[in-house]
C-alpha positions as a Python dict, from the first residue, in 0.01 Angstrom:
ca = {
    (1, 'M'): (0, 0, 0),
    (2, 'A'): (-371, -66, 48),
    (3, 'L'): (-362, -318, -235),
    (4, 'W'): (-70, -503, -78),
    (5, 'S'): (-241, -532, 264),
    (6, 'A'): (-556, -670, 103),
    (7, 'Q'): (-360, -961, -39),
    (8, 'R'): (-138, -1047, 258),
    (9, 'P'): (24, -879, 558),
    (10, 'L'): (298, -633, 478),
    (11, 'E'): (550, -801, 707),
    (12, 'S'): (507, -1132, 529),
    (13, 'C'): (627, -992, 196),
    (14, 'R'): (927, -802, 326),
    (15, 'T'): (1263, -919, 197),
    (16, 'P'): (1603, -747, 180),
    (17, 'A'): (1528, -658, -183),
    (18, 'H'): (1194, -505, -91),
    (19, 'D'): (1358, -308, 189),
    (20, 'S'): (1618, -165, -51),
    (21, 'L'): (1352, -73, -305),
    (22, 'L'): (1138, 92, -38),
    (23, 'F'): (1437, 286, 89),
    (24, 'L'): (1524, 412, -259),
    (25, 'L'): (1166, 525, -318),
    (26, 'L'): (1166, 711, 11),
    (27, 'S'): (1503, 866, -74),
    (28, 'F'): (1370, 983, -411),
    (29, 'K'): (1070, 1137, -238),
    (30, 'W'): (1302, 1312, 7),
    (31, 'V'): (1513, 1453, -279),
    (32, 'L'): (1204, 1610, -432),
    (33, 'L'): (1095, 1757, -98),
    (34, 'S'): (1447, 1878, -19),
    (35, 'R'): (1477, 2054, -358),
    (36, 'A'): (1138, 2216, -305),
    (37, 'Q'): (1254, 2345, 34),
    (38, 'T'): (1576, 2469, -122),
    (39, 'A'): (1383, 2663, -384),
    (40, 'D'): (1162, 2822, -116),
    (41, 'T'): (1422, 2894, 155),
    (42, 'G'): (1750, 2896, -34),
    (43, 'Q'): (1883, 2622, 194),
    (44, 'G'): (1880, 2247, 171),
    (45, 'V'): (1812, 2020, 470),
    (46, 'M'): (1955, 1670, 505),
    (47, 'T'): (1935, 1456, 818),
    (48, 'P'): (2254, 1289, 942),
    (49, 'R'): (2103, 947, 868),
    (50, 'L'): (2030, 1037, 507),
    (51, 'Q'): (2370, 1202, 469),
    (52, 'R'): (2545, 891, 591),
    (53, 'T'): (2329, 656, 387),
    (54, 'S'): (2382, 865, 75),
    (55, 'Q'): (2758, 845, 124),
    (56, 'D'): (2741, 470, 181),
    (57, 'L'): (2551, 413, -143),
    (58, 'S'): (2761, 650, -355),
    (59, 'W'): (2980, 366, -479),
    (60, 'Q'): (2675, 172, -599),
    (61, 'R'): (2486, 438, -792),
    (62, 'S'): (2535, 774, -954),
    (63, 'E'): (2342, 1088, -867),
    (64, 'P'): (1969, 999, -895),
    (65, 'S'): (1794, 1164, -1188),
    (66, 'I'): (1446, 1286, -1112),
    (67, 'I'): (1194, 1211, -1384),
    (68, 'L'): (916, 1465, -1359),
    (69, 'P'): (570, 1412, -1506),
    (70, 'R'): (543, 1521, -1869),
    (71, 'A'): (299, 1793, -1768),
    (72, 'L'): (575, 1955, -1561),
    (73, 'Q'): (848, 1908, -1824),
    (74, 'V'): (673, 2077, -2117),
    (75, 'T'): (511, 2415, -2086),
    (76, 'E'): (181, 2393, -2267),
    (77, 'K'): (99, 2665, -2516),
    (78, 'K'): (-167, 2876, -2352),
    (79, 'A'): (-466, 3025, -2526),
    (80, 'C'): (-518, 3399, -2541),
    (81, 'P'): (-725, 3503, -2236),
    (82, 'S'): (-1080, 3616, -2299),
    (83, 'G'): (-1098, 3988, -2355),
    (84, 'K'): (-732, 4021, -2452),
    (85, 'E'): (-763, 3924, -2816),
    (86, 'T'): (-544, 4164, -3016),
    (87, 'H'): (-653, 4335, -3337),
    (88, 'V'): (-436, 4643, -3315),
    (89, 'V'): (-86, 4720, -3188),
    (90, 'D'): (-132, 4983, -2917),
    (91, 'E'): (1, 5090, -2576),
    (92, 'N'): (-207, 4825, -2398),
    (93, 'L'): (24, 4554, -2531),
    (94, 'A'): (309, 4701, -2326),
    (95, 'F'): (127, 4579, -2013),
    (96, 'Y'): (70, 4224, -2135),
    (97, 'E'): (256, 3939, -1971),
    (98, 'E'): (510, 3775, -2200),
    (99, 'W'): (301, 3457, -2231),
    (100, 'E'): (0, 3673, -2320),
    (101, 'L'): (193, 3835, -2604),
    (102, 'E'): (291, 3488, -2728),
    (103, 'A'): (-72, 3381, -2720),
    (104, 'C'): (-246, 3695, -2845),
    (105, 'V'): (-16, 3848, -3112),
    (106, 'D'): (56, 3696, -3454),
    (107, 'G'): (298, 3767, -3738),
    (108, 'A'): (30, 3899, -3973),
    (109, 'L'): (-71, 4173, -3726),
    (110, 'L'): (291, 4273, -3668),
    (111, 'T'): (354, 4289, -4043),
    (112, 'E'): (56, 4517, -4100),
    (113, 'Q'): (136, 4746, -3809),
    (114, 'M'): (517, 4747, -3789),
    (115, 'D'): (513, 5128, -3785),
    (116, 'R'): (314, 5114, -3458),
    (117, 'V'): (554, 4856, -3314),
    (118, 'N'): (835, 5108, -3360),
    (119, 'A'): (629, 5392, -3212),
    (120, 'I'): (559, 5221, -2876),
    (121, 'P'): (836, 5177, -2613),
    (122, 'F'): (824, 4799, -2583),
    (123, 'T'): (1085, 4623, -2370),
    (124, 'Y'): (1365, 4415, -2522),
    (125, 'Q'): (1191, 4100, -2400),
    (126, 'Q'): (866, 4202, -2568),
    (127, 'L'): (1047, 4286, -2894),
    (128, 'D'): (1213, 3944, -2879),
    (129, 'I'): (869, 3786, -2865),
    (130, 'F'): (755, 3991, -3165),
    (131, 'K'): (1062, 3881, -3361),
    (132, 'H'): (990, 3519, -3270),
    (133, 'K'): (634, 3557, -3402),
    (134, 'L'): (760, 3711, -3728),
    (135, 'D'): (1021, 3439, -3773),
    (136, 'E'): (748, 3177, -3732),
    (137, 'F'): (526, 3358, -3982),
    (138, 'Y'): (808, 3399, -4239),
    (139, 'P'): (1037, 3094, -4204),
    (140, 'Q'): (1193, 3165, -4547),
    (141, 'G'): (1277, 3527, -4463),
    (142, 'Y'): (1090, 3857, -4440),
    (143, 'P'): (928, 3992, -4759),
    (144, 'E'): (1056, 4323, -4891),
    (145, 'S'): (720, 4486, -4811),
    (146, 'L'): (798, 4427, -4442),
    (147, 'I'): (1170, 4507, -4468),
    (148, 'Q'): (1082, 4852, -4602),
    (149, 'H'): (900, 4930, -4276),
    (150, 'L'): (1132, 4766, -4023),
    (151, 'N'): (1292, 5093, -3914),
    (152, 'Y'): (1425, 5045, -3557),
    (153, 'F'): (1302, 4687, -3546),
    (154, 'F'): (1601, 4618, -3772),
    (155, 'L'): (1812, 4629, -3455),
    (156, 'E'): (1649, 4301, -3349),
    (157, 'V'): (1753, 4097, -3653),
    (158, 'T'): (2070, 3892, -3703),
    (159, 'P'): (2299, 3851, -4007),
    (160, 'H'): (2153, 3500, -4047),
    (161, 'D'): (1806, 3652, -4079),
    (162, 'I'): (1922, 3909, -4336),
    (163, 'H'): (2085, 3648, -4561),
    (164, 'K'): (1734, 3512, -4625),
    (165, 'W'): (1605, 3845, -4754),
    (166, 'N'): (1560, 3982, -5104),
    (167, 'V'): (1645, 4354, -5098),
    (168, 'T'): (1606, 4554, -5419),
    (169, 'S'): (1540, 4909, -5297),
    (170, 'L'): (1831, 5145, -5233),
    (171, 'E'): (1600, 5363, -5021),
    (172, 'T'): (1538, 5064, -4794),
    (173, 'V'): (1914, 5013, -4759),
    (174, 'K'): (1963, 5380, -4675),
    (175, 'S'): (1688, 5381, -4412),
    (176, 'L'): (1830, 5073, -4239),
    (177, 'L'): (2183, 5214, -4248),
    (178, 'K'): (2049, 5528, -4082),
    (179, 'V'): (1897, 5343, -3785),
    (180, 'S'): (2208, 5121, -3754),
    (181, 'K'): (2460, 5402, -3730),
    (182, 'G'): (2649, 5403, -3402),
    (183, 'R'): (2482, 5084, -3274),
    (184, 'K'): (2744, 4811, -3338),
    (185, 'M'): (2552, 4667, -3632),
    (186, 'D'): (2856, 4608, -3856),
    (187, 'A'): (2779, 4241, -3925),
    (188, 'Q'): (2415, 4316, -4005),
    (189, 'V'): (2515, 4604, -4233),
    (190, 'A'): (2760, 4380, -4422),
    (191, 'A'): (2486, 4119, -4470),
    (192, 'L'): (2242, 4387, -4588),
    (193, 'I'): (2488, 4522, -4845),
    (194, 'A'): (2563, 4170, -4965),
    (195, 'R'): (2194, 4088, -5017),
    (196, 'Y'): (2134, 4416, -5200),
    (197, 'L'): (2431, 4375, -5435),
    (198, 'V'): (2360, 4009, -5502),
    (199, 'G'): (2024, 4116, -5643),
    (200, 'G'): (2193, 4352, -5889),
    (201, 'G'): (2160, 4669, -5680),
    (202, 'Q'): (2397, 4965, -5721),
    (203, 'L'): (2528, 5185, -5441),
    (204, 'D'): (2551, 5558, -5495),
    (205, 'K'): (2821, 5789, -5358),
    (206, 'A'): (2604, 5900, -5065),
    (207, 'T'): (2551, 5541, -4952),
    (208, 'L'): (2922, 5461, -4983),
    (209, 'D'): (2997, 5766, -4769),
    (210, 'T'): (2749, 5643, -4508),
    (211, 'L'): (2916, 5300, -4507),
    (212, 'A'): (3242, 5467, -4405),
    (213, 'S'): (3098, 5509, -4053),
    (214, 'F'): (3075, 5129, -4012),
    (215, 'H'): (3353, 4875, -3972),
    (216, 'P'): (3448, 4769, -4329),
    (217, 'T'): (3331, 4408, -4313),
    (218, 'Y'): (3145, 4483, -4637),
    (219, 'L'): (3449, 4563, -4855),
    (220, 'C'): (3470, 4232, -5042),
    (221, 'F'): (3104, 4262, -5144),
    (222, 'L'): (3176, 4579, -5341),
    (223, 'S'): (3282, 4581, -5705),
    (224, 'P'): (3617, 4736, -5807),
    (225, 'E'): (3425, 5034, -5945),
    (226, 'Q'): (3245, 5084, -5612),
    (227, 'L'): (3569, 5039, -5418),
    (228, 'R'): (3724, 5325, -5614),
    (229, 'S'): (3453, 5550, -5467),
    (230, 'V'): (3503, 5431, -5110),
    (231, 'Q'): (3657, 5691, -4881),
    (232, 'Q'): (4033, 5667, -4837),
    (233, 'D'): (4010, 5644, -4458),
    (234, 'V'): (3832, 5309, -4471),
    (235, 'V'): (4165, 5123, -4500),
    (236, 'W'): (4270, 5241, -4155),
    (237, 'T'): (4007, 5025, -3983),
    (238, 'A'): (4012, 4721, -4214),
    (239, 'R'): (4129, 4397, -4050),
    (240, 'P'): (4284, 4097, -4230),
    (241, 'Q'): (3964, 3895, -4186),
    (242, 'D'): (3768, 4173, -4359),
    (243, 'L'): (3973, 4109, -4675),
    (244, 'D'): (3978, 3728, -4674),
    (245, 'S'): (3715, 3687, -4947),
    (246, 'C'): (3834, 3971, -5172),
    (247, 'H'): (3937, 3884, -5530),
    (248, 'P'): (4256, 4015, -5699),
    (249, 'P'): (4081, 4306, -5879),
    (250, 'Q'): (3939, 4422, -5545),
    (251, 'M'): (4274, 4384, -5369),
    (252, 'N'): (4443, 4591, -5641),
    (253, 'I'): (4213, 4884, -5562),
    (254, 'L'): (4241, 4845, -5186),
    (255, 'Y'): (4619, 4818, -5200),
    (256, 'S'): (4641, 5139, -5399),
    (257, 'K'): (4426, 5317, -5141),
    (258, 'A'): (4630, 5174, -4854),
    (259, 'R'): (4963, 5272, -5009),
    (260, 'I'): (4846, 5631, -5041),
    (261, 'A'): (4693, 5634, -4691),
    (262, 'F'): (5013, 5503, -4527),
    (263, 'Q'): (5269, 5681, -4746),
    (264, 'N'): (5404, 5894, -4461),
    (265, 'M'): (5510, 5584, -4266),
    (266, 'S'): (5819, 5373, -4314),
    (267, 'G'): (5987, 5058, -4191),
    (268, 'S'): (5804, 4825, -3956),
    (269, 'E'): (5526, 5078, -3895),
    (270, 'Y'): (5445, 5096, -4265),
    (271, 'F'): (5466, 4718, -4307),
    (272, 'A'): (5229, 4656, -4015),
    (273, 'R'): (4969, 4876, -4185),
    (274, 'I'): (5017, 4763, -4545),
    (275, 'K'): (5047, 4389, -4466),
    (276, 'P'): (4673, 4301, -4496),
    (277, 'F'): (4666, 4460, -4843),
    (278, 'L'): (4977, 4299, -4995),
    (279, 'G'): (4759, 4064, -5198),
    (280, 'G'): (4724, 4359, -5434),
    (281, 'A'): (5096, 4451, -5445),
    (282, 'S'): (5313, 4426, -5756),
    (283, 'T'): (5662, 4275, -5782),
    (284, 'E'): (5813, 4622, -5775),
    (285, 'D'): (5617, 4704, -5459),
    (286, 'L'): (5764, 4397, -5291),
    (287, 'R'): (6114, 4484, -5403),
    (288, 'A'): (6066, 4828, -5247),
    (289, 'L'): (6013, 4651, -4913),
    (290, 'V'): (6338, 4452, -4936),
    (291, 'P'): (6574, 4718, -4791),
    (292, 'Q'): (6336, 4796, -4501),
    (293, 'N'): (6417, 4482, -4294),
    (294, 'I'): (6052, 4398, -4241),
    (295, 'S'): (6081, 4022, -4163),
    (296, 'M'): (5762, 3917, -4344),
    (297, 'D'): (5588, 3620, -4183),
    (298, 'I'): (5521, 3312, -4395),
    (299, 'A'): (5141, 3354, -4367),
    (300, 'T'): (5165, 3694, -4538),
    (301, 'F'): (5414, 3555, -4792),
    (302, 'K'): (5155, 3294, -4892),
    (303, 'T'): (4895, 3563, -4963),
    (304, 'L'): (5112, 3715, -5236),
    (305, 'R'): (4994, 3650, -5589),
    (306, 'K'): (5195, 3383, -5766),
    (307, 'E'): (5271, 3592, -6073),
    (308, 'V'): (5407, 3867, -5845),
    (309, 'L'): (5615, 3631, -5633),
    (310, 'L'): (5781, 3427, -5910),
    (311, 'P'): (6021, 3700, -6041),
    (312, 'L'): (6172, 3755, -5694),
    (313, 'T'): (6527, 3627, -5658),
    (314, 'I'): (6651, 3410, -5375),
    (315, 'A'): (6838, 3707, -5227),
    (316, 'E'): (6524, 3921, -5235),
    (317, 'V'): (6310, 3656, -5070),
    (318, 'Q'): (6581, 3601, -4810),
    (319, 'K'): (6576, 3969, -4716),
    (320, 'L'): (6194, 3989, -4720),
    (321, 'L'): (6149, 3696, -4483),
    (322, 'G'): (6453, 3755, -4264),
    (323, 'P'): (6451, 3504, -3975),
    (324, 'N'): (6124, 3359, -4108),
    (325, 'L'): (6307, 3215, -4411),
    (326, 'V'): (6321, 2873, -4242),
    (327, 'E'): (5942, 2847, -4278),
    (328, 'L'): (5987, 2796, -4654),
    (329, 'K'): (6074, 2433, -4584),
    (330, 'V'): (5731, 2375, -4423),
    (331, 'E'): (5556, 2522, -4727),
    (332, 'E'): (5779, 2384, -5005),
    (333, 'G'): (5501, 2158, -5131),
    (334, 'N'): (5232, 2428, -5131),
    (335, 'S'): (5159, 2708, -5374),
    (336, 'P'): (5290, 2975, -5417),
    (337, 'V'): (5612, 2867, -5239),
    (338, 'R'): (5628, 2551, -5450),
    (339, 'D'): (5593, 2753, -5772),
    (340, 'W'): (5867, 2993, -5664),
    (341, 'I'): (6101, 2700, -5581),
    (342, 'F'): (6044, 2550, -5929),
    (343, 'R'): (6171, 2877, -6076),
    (344, 'Q'): (6502, 2877, -5883),
    (345, 'R'): (6826, 2692, -5954),
    (346, 'Q'): (6879, 2399, -5723),
    (347, 'D'): (7236, 2496, -5634),
    (348, 'D'): (7112, 2842, -5526),
    (349, 'L'): (6842, 2678, -5312),
    (350, 'D'): (7106, 2452, -5158),
    (351, 'S'): (7304, 2758, -5053),
    (352, 'L'): (7019, 2851, -4815),
    (353, 'G'): (7084, 2535, -4613),
    (354, 'L'): (6711, 2461, -4571),
    (355, 'G'): (6695, 2136, -4766),
    (356, 'L'): (6461, 2276, -5030),
    (357, 'H'): (6407, 2050, -5332),
    (358, 'G'): (6243, 2093, -5671),
    (359, 'G'): (6460, 2363, -5825),
    (360, 'I'): (6612, 2361, -6172),
    (361, 'P'): (6894, 2100, -6186),
    (362, 'N'): (7242, 2226, -6258),
    (363, 'G'): (7318, 2237, -6632),
    (364, 'Y'): (6954, 2282, -6738),
    (365, 'L'): (6794, 2586, -6895),
    (366, 'V'): (6422, 2667, -6870),
    (367, 'L'): (6325, 2921, -7130),
    (368, 'D'): (5951, 2907, -7069),
    (369, 'L'): (5797, 2838, -6730),
    (370, 'N'): (5469, 2730, -6889),
    (371, 'F'): (5657, 2460, -7081),
    (372, 'R'): (5811, 2336, -6755),
    (373, 'E'): (5467, 2321, -6590),
    (374, 'A'): (5331, 2129, -6889),
    (375, 'L'): (5601, 1866, -6844),
    (376, 'S'): (5518, 1825, -6471),
    (377, 'G'): (5140, 1837, -6519),
    (378, 'G'): (5103, 1479, -6643),
    (379, 'P'): (4793, 1489, -6860),
    (380, 'H'): (4936, 1740, -7111),
    (381, 'L'): (5070, 1575, -7427),
    (382, 'L'): (5335, 1741, -7642),
    (383, 'G'): (5325, 1718, -8019),
    (384, 'P'): (5632, 1666, -8240),
    (385, 'G'): (5706, 2037, -8265),
    (386, 'P'): (5741, 2113, -7892),
    (387, 'V'): (5931, 1786, -7833),
    (388, 'L'): (6184, 1870, -8106),
    (389, 'T'): (6222, 2222, -7965),
    (390, 'A'): (6289, 2080, -7621),
    (391, 'I'): (6552, 1837, -7751),
    (392, 'L'): (6729, 2111, -7946),
    (393, 'T'): (6727, 2335, -7639),
    (394, 'L'): (6884, 2065, -7423),
    (395, 'L'): (7151, 1991, -7686),
    (396, 'L'): (7235, 2361, -7710),
    (397, 'A'): (7268, 2381, -7332),
    (398, 'L'): (7508, 2085, -7330),
    (399, 'I'): (7720, 2234, -7606),
    (400, 'L'): (7742, 2569, -7431),
    (401, 'N'): (7843, 2403, -7107),
}
């Protein structure tokens, strides 16, 4: 303002545009002052004139955004105060401000004295700061020399952290399982087991027994041999998502355990329990479900192994699915439903009234399903022998008909 008055009188330079600009600047200043008052008193103050003016201008502009100086936007990293430099983890650190811990403690010190970190009753906020310092110091994951001494600090880590680790010691696994017990650490335990097994580690019977006290999110990380040693009761708490990544050999073992565990149930109660494990069932197991009126949903039907599903007749599938049979039409182009349809006679499929297509045409015989798949596969070429066999088979079928 002083610069303007030195050049010419203020009144001489006033125009409607200048007045509007001046008013906006004053309004911005008021917003800052009003927000400061609100922070101090919990109440905002707005004069009737400003209220009215703000409403009048609302159609012209959106809510003003306040651009604070960069010094106020970014909190500068403070230096460790003189006299508070830290060379040992002791009780004095429990009385440091959080910013002082950030400034005065480093990852190397925490690594060397992790046992002392666990011995002092730090707050959750202070432990979070320590974890942040360790994560900065080890961006690629903690070394095993530190993991071996984590003890209760393990409760601060996440599954994402653990997937960066290299764990080779069974004793380390056991110690971390011990501190995790009863603390809702199922996801971390599953990640720990996965990292240990990926490195070629082997679990003993005692460790498998300890794992039974956790939710079985770790099941698909175990080998079939290890699954055979898992306690029978583990199948009672397994959820479908816990089995999503299991391979057929693993599902075979788990299904056998589940069938024994639920053998005293029947009907819908048995089916509700055994359903997540049906990926390990045999054709005979499925046929045993047919008379129980279970009404299998199509999602479960799709989890059945193809080689187990293919021998089922149309009548058996109709009884397994019950009212859910209509869902076959939605899945007719997807395996394993598609593969099962290819195995059925078209006139039998037509009798279902679902409009299913792709079955064996009337008057044709298919002696070998693999031969049929070779014909539909495209890139497979048949030599003179198989072609002649196919022609003779078709001629025989025509003669017989």
